[in-house]
Coordinates of C-alpha atoms and ligand atoms in Angstrom, one line a residue:
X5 CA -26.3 -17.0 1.9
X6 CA -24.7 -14.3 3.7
X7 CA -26.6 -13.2 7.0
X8 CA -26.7 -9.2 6.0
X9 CA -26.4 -7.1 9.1
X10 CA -28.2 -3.7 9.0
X11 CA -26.6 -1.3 10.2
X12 CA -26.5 2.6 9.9
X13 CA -23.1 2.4 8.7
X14 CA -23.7 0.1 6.2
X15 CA -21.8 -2.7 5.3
X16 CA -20.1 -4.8 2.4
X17 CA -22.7 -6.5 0.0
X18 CA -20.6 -9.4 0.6
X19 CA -18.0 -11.5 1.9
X20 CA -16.1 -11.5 -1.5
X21 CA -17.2 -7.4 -2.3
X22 CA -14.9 -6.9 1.1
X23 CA -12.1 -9.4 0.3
X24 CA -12.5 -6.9 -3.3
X25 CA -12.1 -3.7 -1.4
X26 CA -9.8 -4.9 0.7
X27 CA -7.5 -6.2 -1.5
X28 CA -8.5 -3.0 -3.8
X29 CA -6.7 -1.0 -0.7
X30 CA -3.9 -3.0 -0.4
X31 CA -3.0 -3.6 -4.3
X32 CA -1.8 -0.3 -5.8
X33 CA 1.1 1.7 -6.4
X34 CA 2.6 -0.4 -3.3
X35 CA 3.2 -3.5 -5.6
X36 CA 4.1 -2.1 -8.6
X37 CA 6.1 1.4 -7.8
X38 CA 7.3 0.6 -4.0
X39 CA 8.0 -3.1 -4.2
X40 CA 10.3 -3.4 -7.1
X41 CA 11.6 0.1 -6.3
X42 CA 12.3 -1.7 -2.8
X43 CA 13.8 -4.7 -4.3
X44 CA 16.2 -3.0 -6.6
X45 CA 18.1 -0.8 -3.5
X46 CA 18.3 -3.8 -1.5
X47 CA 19.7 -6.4 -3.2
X48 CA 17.1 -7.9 -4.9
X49 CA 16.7 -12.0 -3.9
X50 CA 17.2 -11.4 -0.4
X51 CA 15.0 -8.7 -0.3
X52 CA 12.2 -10.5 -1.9
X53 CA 12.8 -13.5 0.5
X54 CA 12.8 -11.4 3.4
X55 CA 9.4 -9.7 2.6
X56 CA 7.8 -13.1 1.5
X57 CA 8.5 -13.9 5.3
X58 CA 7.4 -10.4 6.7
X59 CA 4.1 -11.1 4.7
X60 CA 3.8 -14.2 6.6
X61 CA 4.7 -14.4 10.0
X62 CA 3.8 -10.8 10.7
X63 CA 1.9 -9.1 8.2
X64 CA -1.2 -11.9 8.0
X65 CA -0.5 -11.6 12.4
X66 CA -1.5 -7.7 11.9
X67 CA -4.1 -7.9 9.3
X68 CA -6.1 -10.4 11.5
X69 CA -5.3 -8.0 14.3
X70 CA -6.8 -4.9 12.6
X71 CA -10.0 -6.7 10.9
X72 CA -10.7 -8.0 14.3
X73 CA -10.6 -4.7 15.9
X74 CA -12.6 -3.1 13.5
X75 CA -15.2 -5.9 13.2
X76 CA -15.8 -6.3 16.8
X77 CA -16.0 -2.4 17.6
X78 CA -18.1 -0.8 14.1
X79 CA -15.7 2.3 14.7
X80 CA -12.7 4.1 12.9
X81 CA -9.3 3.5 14.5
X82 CA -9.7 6.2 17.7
X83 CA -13.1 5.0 17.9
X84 CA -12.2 1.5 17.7
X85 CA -9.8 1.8 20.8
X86 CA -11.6 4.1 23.1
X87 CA -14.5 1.7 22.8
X88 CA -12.6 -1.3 23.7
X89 CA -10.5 0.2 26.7
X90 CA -12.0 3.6 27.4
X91 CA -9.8 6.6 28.2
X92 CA -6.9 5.3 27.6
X93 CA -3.3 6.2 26.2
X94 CA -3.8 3.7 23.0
X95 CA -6.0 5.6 21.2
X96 CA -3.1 6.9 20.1
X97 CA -2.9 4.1 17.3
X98 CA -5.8 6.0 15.9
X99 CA -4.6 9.7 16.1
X100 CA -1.1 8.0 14.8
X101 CA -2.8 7.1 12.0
X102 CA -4.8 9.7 10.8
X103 CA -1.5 11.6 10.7
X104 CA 0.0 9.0 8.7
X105 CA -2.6 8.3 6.5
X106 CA -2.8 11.9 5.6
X107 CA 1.1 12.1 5.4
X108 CA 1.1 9.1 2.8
X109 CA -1.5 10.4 1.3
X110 CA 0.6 13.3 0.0
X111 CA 3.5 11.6 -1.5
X112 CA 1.6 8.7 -2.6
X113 CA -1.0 11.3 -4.6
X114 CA 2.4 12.6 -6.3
X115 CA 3.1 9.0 -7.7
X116 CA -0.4 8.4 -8.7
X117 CA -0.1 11.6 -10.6
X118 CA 2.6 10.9 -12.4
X119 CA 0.9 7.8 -13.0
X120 CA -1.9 9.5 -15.1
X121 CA 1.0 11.9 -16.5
X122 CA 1.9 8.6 -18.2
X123 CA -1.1 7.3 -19.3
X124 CA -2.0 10.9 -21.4
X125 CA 1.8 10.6 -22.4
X126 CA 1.2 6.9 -23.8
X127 CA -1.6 7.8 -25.4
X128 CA 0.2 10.8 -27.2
X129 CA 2.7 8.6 -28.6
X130 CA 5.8 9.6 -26.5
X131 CA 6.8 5.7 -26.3
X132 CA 6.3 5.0 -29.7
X133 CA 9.6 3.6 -31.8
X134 CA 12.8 2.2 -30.9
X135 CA 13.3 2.8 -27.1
X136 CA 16.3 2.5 -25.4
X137 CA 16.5 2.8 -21.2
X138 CA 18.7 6.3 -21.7
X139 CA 15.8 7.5 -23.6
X140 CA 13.1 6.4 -21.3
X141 CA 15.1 7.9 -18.5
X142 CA 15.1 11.1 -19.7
X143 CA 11.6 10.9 -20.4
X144 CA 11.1 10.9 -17.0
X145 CA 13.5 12.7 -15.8
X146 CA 12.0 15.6 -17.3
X147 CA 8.8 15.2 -16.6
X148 CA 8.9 14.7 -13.1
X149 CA 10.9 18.1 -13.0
X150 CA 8.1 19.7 -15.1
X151 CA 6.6 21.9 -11.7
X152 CA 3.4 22.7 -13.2
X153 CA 2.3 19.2 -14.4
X154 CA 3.4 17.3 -11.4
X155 CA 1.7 20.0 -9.3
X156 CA -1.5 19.9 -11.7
X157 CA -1.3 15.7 -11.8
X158 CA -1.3 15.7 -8.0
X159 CA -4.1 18.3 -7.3
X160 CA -6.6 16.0 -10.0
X161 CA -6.1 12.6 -8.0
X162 CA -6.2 14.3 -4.8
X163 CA -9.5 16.3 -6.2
X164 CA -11.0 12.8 -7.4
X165 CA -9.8 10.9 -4.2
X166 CA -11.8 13.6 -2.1
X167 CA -15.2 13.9 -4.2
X168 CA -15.2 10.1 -4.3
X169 CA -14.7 10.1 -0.1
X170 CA -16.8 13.2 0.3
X171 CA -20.1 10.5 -1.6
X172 CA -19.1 7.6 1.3
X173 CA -17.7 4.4 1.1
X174 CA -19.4 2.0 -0.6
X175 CA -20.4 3.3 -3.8
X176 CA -17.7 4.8 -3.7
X177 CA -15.1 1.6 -3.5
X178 CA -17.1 -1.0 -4.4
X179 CA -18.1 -0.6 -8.0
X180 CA -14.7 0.0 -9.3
X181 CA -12.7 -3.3 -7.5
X182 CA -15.2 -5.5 -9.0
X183 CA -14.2 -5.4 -12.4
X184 CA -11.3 -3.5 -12.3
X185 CA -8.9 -5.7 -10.1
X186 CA -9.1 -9.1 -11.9
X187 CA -8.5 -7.0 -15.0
X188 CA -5.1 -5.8 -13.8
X189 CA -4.1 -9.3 -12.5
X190 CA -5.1 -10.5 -16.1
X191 CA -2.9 -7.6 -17.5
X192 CA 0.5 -8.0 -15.4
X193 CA 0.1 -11.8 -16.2
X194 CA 0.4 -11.8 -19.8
X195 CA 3.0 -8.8 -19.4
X196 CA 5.2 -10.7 -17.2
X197 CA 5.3 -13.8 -19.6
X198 CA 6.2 -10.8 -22.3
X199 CA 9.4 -10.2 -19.8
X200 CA 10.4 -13.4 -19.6
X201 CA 10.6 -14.5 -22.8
X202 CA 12.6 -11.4 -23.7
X203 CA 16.6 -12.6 -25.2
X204 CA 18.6 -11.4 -22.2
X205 CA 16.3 -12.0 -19.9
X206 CA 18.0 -14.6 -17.4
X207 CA 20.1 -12.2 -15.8
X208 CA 17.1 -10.5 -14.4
X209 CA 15.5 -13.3 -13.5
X210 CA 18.4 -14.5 -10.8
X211 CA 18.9 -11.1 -9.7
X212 CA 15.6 -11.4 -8.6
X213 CA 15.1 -14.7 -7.7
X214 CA 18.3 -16.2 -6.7
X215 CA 19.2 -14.6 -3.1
X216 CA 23.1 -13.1 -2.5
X217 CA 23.1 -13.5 1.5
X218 CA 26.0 -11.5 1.9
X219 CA 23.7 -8.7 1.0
X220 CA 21.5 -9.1 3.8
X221 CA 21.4 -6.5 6.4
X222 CA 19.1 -4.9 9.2
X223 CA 18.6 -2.4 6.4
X224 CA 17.3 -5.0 3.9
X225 CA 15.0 -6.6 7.0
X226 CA 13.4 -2.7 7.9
X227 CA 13.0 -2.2 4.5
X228 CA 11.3 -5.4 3.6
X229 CA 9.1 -5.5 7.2
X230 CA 8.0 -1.6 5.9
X231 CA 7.3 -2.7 2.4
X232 CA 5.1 -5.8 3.8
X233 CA 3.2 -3.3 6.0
X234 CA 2.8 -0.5 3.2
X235 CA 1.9 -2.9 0.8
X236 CA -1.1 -4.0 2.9
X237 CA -2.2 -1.4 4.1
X238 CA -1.2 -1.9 8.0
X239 CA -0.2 -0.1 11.1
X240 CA -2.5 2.8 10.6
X241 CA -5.6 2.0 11.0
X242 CA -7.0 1.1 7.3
X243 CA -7.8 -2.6 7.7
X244 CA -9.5 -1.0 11.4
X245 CA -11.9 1.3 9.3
X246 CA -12.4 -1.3 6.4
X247 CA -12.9 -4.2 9.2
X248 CA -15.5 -2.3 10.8
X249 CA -17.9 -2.9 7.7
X250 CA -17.6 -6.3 7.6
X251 CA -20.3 -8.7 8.8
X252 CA -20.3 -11.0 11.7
X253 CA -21.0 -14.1 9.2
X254 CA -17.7 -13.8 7.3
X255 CA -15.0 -15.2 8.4
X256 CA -12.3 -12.9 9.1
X257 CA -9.0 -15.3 8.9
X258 CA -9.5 -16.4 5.3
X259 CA -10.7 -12.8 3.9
X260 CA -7.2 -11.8 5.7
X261 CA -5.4 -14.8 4.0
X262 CA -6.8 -13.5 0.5
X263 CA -5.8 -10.2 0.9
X264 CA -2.1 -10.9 2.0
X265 CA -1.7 -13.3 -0.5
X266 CA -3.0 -11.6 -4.0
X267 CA -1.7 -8.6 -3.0
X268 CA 2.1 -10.1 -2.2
X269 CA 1.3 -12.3 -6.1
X270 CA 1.1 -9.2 -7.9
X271 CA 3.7 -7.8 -6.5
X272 CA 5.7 -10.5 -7.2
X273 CA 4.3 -10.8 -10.7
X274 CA 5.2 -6.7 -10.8
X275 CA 9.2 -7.4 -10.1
X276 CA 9.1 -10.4 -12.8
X277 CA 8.2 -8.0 -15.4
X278 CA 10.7 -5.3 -14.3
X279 CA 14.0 -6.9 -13.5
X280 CA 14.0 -9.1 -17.0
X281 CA 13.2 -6.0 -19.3
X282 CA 15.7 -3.8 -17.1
X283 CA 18.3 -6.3 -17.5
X284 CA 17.5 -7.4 -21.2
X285 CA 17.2 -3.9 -22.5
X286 CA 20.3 -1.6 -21.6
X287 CA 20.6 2.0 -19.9
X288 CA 19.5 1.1 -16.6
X289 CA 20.5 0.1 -13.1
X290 CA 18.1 -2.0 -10.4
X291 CA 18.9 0.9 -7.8
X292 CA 17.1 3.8 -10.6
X293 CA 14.6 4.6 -7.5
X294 CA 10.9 6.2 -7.8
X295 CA 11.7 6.6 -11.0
X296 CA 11.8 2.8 -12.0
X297 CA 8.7 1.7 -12.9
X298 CA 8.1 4.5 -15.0
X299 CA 11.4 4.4 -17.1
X300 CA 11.1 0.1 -17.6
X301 CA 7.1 -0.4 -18.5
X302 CA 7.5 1.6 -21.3
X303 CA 10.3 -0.6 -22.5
X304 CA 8.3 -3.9 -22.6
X305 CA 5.4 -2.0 -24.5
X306 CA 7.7 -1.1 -27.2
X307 CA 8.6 -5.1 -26.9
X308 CA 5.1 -5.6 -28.0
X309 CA 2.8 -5.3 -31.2
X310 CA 0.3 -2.6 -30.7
X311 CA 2.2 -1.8 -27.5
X312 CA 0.5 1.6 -27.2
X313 CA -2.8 0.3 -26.3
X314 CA -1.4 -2.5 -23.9
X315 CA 0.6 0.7 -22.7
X316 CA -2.5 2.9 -22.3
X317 CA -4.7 -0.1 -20.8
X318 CA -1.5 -0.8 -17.8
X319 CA -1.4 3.0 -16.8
X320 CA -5.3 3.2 -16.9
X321 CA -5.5 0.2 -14.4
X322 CA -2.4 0.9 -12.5
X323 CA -4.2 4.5 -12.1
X324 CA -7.7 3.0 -10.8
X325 CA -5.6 0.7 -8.2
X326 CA -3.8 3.8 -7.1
X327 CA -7.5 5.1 -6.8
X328 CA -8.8 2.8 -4.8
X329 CA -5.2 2.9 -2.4
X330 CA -6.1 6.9 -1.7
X331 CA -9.6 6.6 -0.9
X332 CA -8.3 4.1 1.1
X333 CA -6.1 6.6 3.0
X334 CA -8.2 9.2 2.9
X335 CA -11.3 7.5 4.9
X336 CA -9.2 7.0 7.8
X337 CA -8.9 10.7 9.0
X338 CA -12.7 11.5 7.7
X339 CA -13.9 8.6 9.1
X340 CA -12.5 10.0 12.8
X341 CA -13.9 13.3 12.0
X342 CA -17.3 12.1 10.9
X343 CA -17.8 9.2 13.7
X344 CA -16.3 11.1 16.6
X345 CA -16.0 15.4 16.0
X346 CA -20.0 15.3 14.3
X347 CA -18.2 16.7 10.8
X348 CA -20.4 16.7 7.8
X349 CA -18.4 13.8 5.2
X350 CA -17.7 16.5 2.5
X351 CA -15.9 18.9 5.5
X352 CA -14.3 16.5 6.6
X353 CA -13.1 15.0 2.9
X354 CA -12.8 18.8 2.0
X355 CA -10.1 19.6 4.6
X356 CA -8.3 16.4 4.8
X357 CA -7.9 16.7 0.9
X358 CA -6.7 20.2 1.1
X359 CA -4.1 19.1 4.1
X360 CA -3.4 16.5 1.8
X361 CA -2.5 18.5 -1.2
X362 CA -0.8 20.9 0.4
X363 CA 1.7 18.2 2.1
X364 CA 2.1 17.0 -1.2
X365 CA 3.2 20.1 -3.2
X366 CA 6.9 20.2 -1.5
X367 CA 7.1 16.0 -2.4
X368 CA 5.7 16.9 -5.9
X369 CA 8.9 19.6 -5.9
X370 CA 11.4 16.7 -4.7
X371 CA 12.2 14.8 -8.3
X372 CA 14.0 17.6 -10.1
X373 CA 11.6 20.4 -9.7
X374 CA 12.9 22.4 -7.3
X375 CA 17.2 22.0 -6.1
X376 CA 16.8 22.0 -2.7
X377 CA 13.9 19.7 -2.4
X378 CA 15.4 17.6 -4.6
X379 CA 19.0 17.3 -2.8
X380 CA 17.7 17.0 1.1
X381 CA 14.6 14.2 -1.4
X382 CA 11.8 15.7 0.4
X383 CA 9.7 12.3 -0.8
X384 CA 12.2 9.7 0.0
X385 CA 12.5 11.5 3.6
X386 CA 8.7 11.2 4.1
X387 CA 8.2 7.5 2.9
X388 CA 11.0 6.7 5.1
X389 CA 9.2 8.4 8.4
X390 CA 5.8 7.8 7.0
X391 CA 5.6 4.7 5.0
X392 CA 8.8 2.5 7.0
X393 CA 9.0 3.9 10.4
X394 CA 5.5 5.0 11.5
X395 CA 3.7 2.0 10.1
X396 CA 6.3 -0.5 11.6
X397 CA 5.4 1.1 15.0
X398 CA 1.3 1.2 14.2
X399 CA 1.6 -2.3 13.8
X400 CA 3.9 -2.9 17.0
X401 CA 1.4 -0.9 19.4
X402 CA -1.7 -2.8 17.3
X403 CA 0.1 -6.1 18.3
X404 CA 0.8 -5.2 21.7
X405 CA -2.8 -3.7 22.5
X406 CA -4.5 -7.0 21.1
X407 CA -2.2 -9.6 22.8
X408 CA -2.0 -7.9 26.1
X409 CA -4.5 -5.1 26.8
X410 CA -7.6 -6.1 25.0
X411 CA -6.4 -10.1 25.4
X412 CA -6.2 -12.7 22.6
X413 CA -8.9 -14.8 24.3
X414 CA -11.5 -11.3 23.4
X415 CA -10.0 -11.5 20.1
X416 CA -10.4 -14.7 19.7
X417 CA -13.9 -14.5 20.7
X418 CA -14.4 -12.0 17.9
X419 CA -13.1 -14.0 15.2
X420 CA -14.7 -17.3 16.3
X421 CA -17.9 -15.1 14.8
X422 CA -17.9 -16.2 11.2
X423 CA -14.7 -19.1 12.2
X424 CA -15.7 -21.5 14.7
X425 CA -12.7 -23.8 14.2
X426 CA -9.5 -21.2 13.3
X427 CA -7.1 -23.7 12.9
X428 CA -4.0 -20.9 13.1
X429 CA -5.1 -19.9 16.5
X430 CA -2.0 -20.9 18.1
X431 CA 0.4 -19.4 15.3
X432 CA -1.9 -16.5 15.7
X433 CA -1.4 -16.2 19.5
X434 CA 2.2 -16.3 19.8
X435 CA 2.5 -14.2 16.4
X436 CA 0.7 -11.1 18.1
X437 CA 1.9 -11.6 21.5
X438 CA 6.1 -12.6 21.3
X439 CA 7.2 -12.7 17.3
X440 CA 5.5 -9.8 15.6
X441 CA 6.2 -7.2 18.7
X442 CA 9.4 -8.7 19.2
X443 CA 10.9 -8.6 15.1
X444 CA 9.3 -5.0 15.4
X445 CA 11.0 -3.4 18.5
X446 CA 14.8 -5.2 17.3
X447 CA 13.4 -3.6 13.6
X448 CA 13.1 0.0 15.3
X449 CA 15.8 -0.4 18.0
X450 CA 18.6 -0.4 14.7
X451 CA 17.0 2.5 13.0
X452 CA 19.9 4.6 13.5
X453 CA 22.5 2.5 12.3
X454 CA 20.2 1.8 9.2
X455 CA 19.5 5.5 8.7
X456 CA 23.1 6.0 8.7
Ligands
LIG17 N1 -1.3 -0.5 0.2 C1 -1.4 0.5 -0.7 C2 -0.5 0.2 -1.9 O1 0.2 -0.8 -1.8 C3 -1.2 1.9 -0.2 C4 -2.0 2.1 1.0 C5 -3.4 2.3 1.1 C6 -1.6 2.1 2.4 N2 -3.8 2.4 2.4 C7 -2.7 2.3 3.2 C8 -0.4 2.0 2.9 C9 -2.6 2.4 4.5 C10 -0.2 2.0 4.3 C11 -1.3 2.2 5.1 O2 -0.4 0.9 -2.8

């Protein structure tokens, strides 16, 4: 049985209701918007090779990292540093990511709203019939120009984000992953088999899956390195916050090992049901952008008797694992304000909601609503800064500040609570200390080729 550890803060019923939560932060629009959105502009194989590796070699090195941190310190991300080297320039990982959580946030709130724009459109019978990919393009094409729904969409998910936050963490989280999560997995399952069994299906399949290295490029590695990092929810502090409610019993390097590897399966499983359809059913392109997802899903529904209610059940769940992403990058910033400034939890939920929102109105604007918003893309601009760049470098100061200022040997001390044997240890060790910070710095070093 699990040794529960009382503590004010509280902590997860259990080792698997963490691994839930976890794994309910990192699996969400990520791996089923981002991920295939990612895949289609870069290539596609390579892409998907090259994240499969990020995953690996760095993004399990930086989960461990975070957990660790939060676990041994029972703080949020400033917190979590100032206690472990006091007064010191590296609690600037923390402050880094409050911003970006709260920049995500924004963007990421749009998206989820259009996500439940979807689901109510589903339900209404917009997809039933005959669909073709022109028609479901400009489906979406005008709804996300419609100002006053995306704007309305974006203030409910930010509005439910903040009450749950504002009632604390783990009523809040846990309930919903329990039941919720395995149902998705079940869901994407049978529609990927769906996909794949669609005539005209092949060509999607080796787009995806058989890699063209002459498209490989230190755009396709930044690219692929962000997406690992956004998709588990690293560099800003998240698996810090989440870590820090963990108990000393569980053992930190397998719940990491979980959560890297269903989140990367679903994302996987996400691609396998986009590029068949996309390529089996005419009127779009890979490179379609934010837009993807929502012009191909509707597609394989139409592909499937009584399509409507698999249709409503996919955007209900897609919409509860975007859920459980934003409270995720909402806690971040309260949990600063609450542990450290003395902030009541609905003030601080309150303003870092509002902030939220009103970041997110100009994104909301970017796809179609409003000409110049759309032209400079607003949303693509912030994701790029926000969900590529400043992540990548959370995760590069995380690195440095466990292998060289706090020490692996203090780490390792930490995890050994819960692990006595760690067999990765010395993967582990030169991950954090030479590969990850290394692959990082060369990453960030090209951005302004890459950027163009
Ligand atoms: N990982 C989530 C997703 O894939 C999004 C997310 C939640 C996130 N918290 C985060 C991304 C923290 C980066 C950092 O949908």
């Amino acid at each position: 049985m699990e040794a529960k550890q009382v503590t004010e803060r509280g902590n997860w019923g259990s080792k698997i209701a963490f691994i839930l939560a976890a794994a309910g932060s990192a699996v969400g629009l990520g791996n089923i918007w981002r991920f295939p959105m990612a895949v289609g502009q870069n290539g596609g194989a390579v892409f998907v090779l090259v994240y499969i590796l990020a995953v690996m070699l760095i993004g399990f090195t930086v989960m461990l990292s975070e957990l660790t941190i939060g676990r041994h310190s029972q703080k949020n991300p400033v917190g979590a540093i100032e206690r472990i080297k006091p007064r010191s320039p590296w609690k600037l990982i923390g402050y880094l990511g409050i911003l970006t959580g709260i920049c995500i946030l924004s963007y990421y709130s749009v998206v989820a709203g259009w996500t439940l724009g979807y689901l109510i459109k589903t339900a209404t019978g917009s997809f039933k019939g005959q669909l073709s990919g022109h028609l479901t393009d400009k489906i979406f094409t005008d709804f996300s120009a419609n100002p006053w729904l995306v704007i309305i969409f974006l203030l409910i998910i930010i509005g439910v984000t903040t009450y749950i936050i504002s009632r604390g963490v783990k009523s809040g989280i846990e309930r919903w992953t329990k039941i919720l999560m395995p149902m998705l997995f079940i869901l994407i399952i049978f529609l990927a088999v769906r996909a794949l069994t669609l005539p005209g299906a092949e060509k999607g399949i080796s787009f995806y899956l058989k890699p063209d290295f002459s498209k490989l490029s230190g755009k396709v590695i930044l690219f692929a390195l962000g997406q690992a990092f956004f998709s588990l929810s690293l560099g800003m502090g998240t698996m810090i916050t989440y870590g820090s409610y963990i108990s000393k019993s569980d053992n930190l390097v397998s719940s990491a090992g979980w959560v890297c590897f269903s989140d990367t399966l679903i994302a996987l499983l996400a691609g396998i049901i986009i590029f068949p359809t996309l390529f089996a059913i005419p009127g779009l392109t890979p490179a379609e952008g934010p837009g993807l997802v929502f012009k191909v899903f509707p597609l394989v529904f139409a592909k499937i008797p009584g399509g409507t209610i698999f249709g409503i059940l996919f955007f209900s769940l897609l919409l509860v694992a975007a859920i459980t992403s934003t409270i995720s990058l909402l806690e971040v910033p309260v949990a600063y304000f609450v542990d450290e400034r003395g902030w009541s939890r609905t003030k601080a939920a309150g303003l870092m909601g509002l902030l939220a929102f009103l970041l997110g109105v100009p994104s909301a604007l970017s796809s179609g609503a409003v000409k110049f918003l759309t032209k400079i893309d607003f949303s693509g601009w912030m994701d790029f800064i926000f969900g590529n760049i400043s992540l990548a470098f959370g995760a590069l100061l995380i690195c440095l500040f466990v292998g060289y200022i706090w020490g692996v040997k203090r780490a390792i001390g930490e995890i050994s609570s819960g692990n006595t044997r760690f067999k990765l240890r010395p993967l582990w060790v030169f991950s954090v200390k030479f590969l990850s910070p290394i692959a990082i710095i060369i990453i960030l070093f090209f951005i302004r080729t890459i950027a163009k």
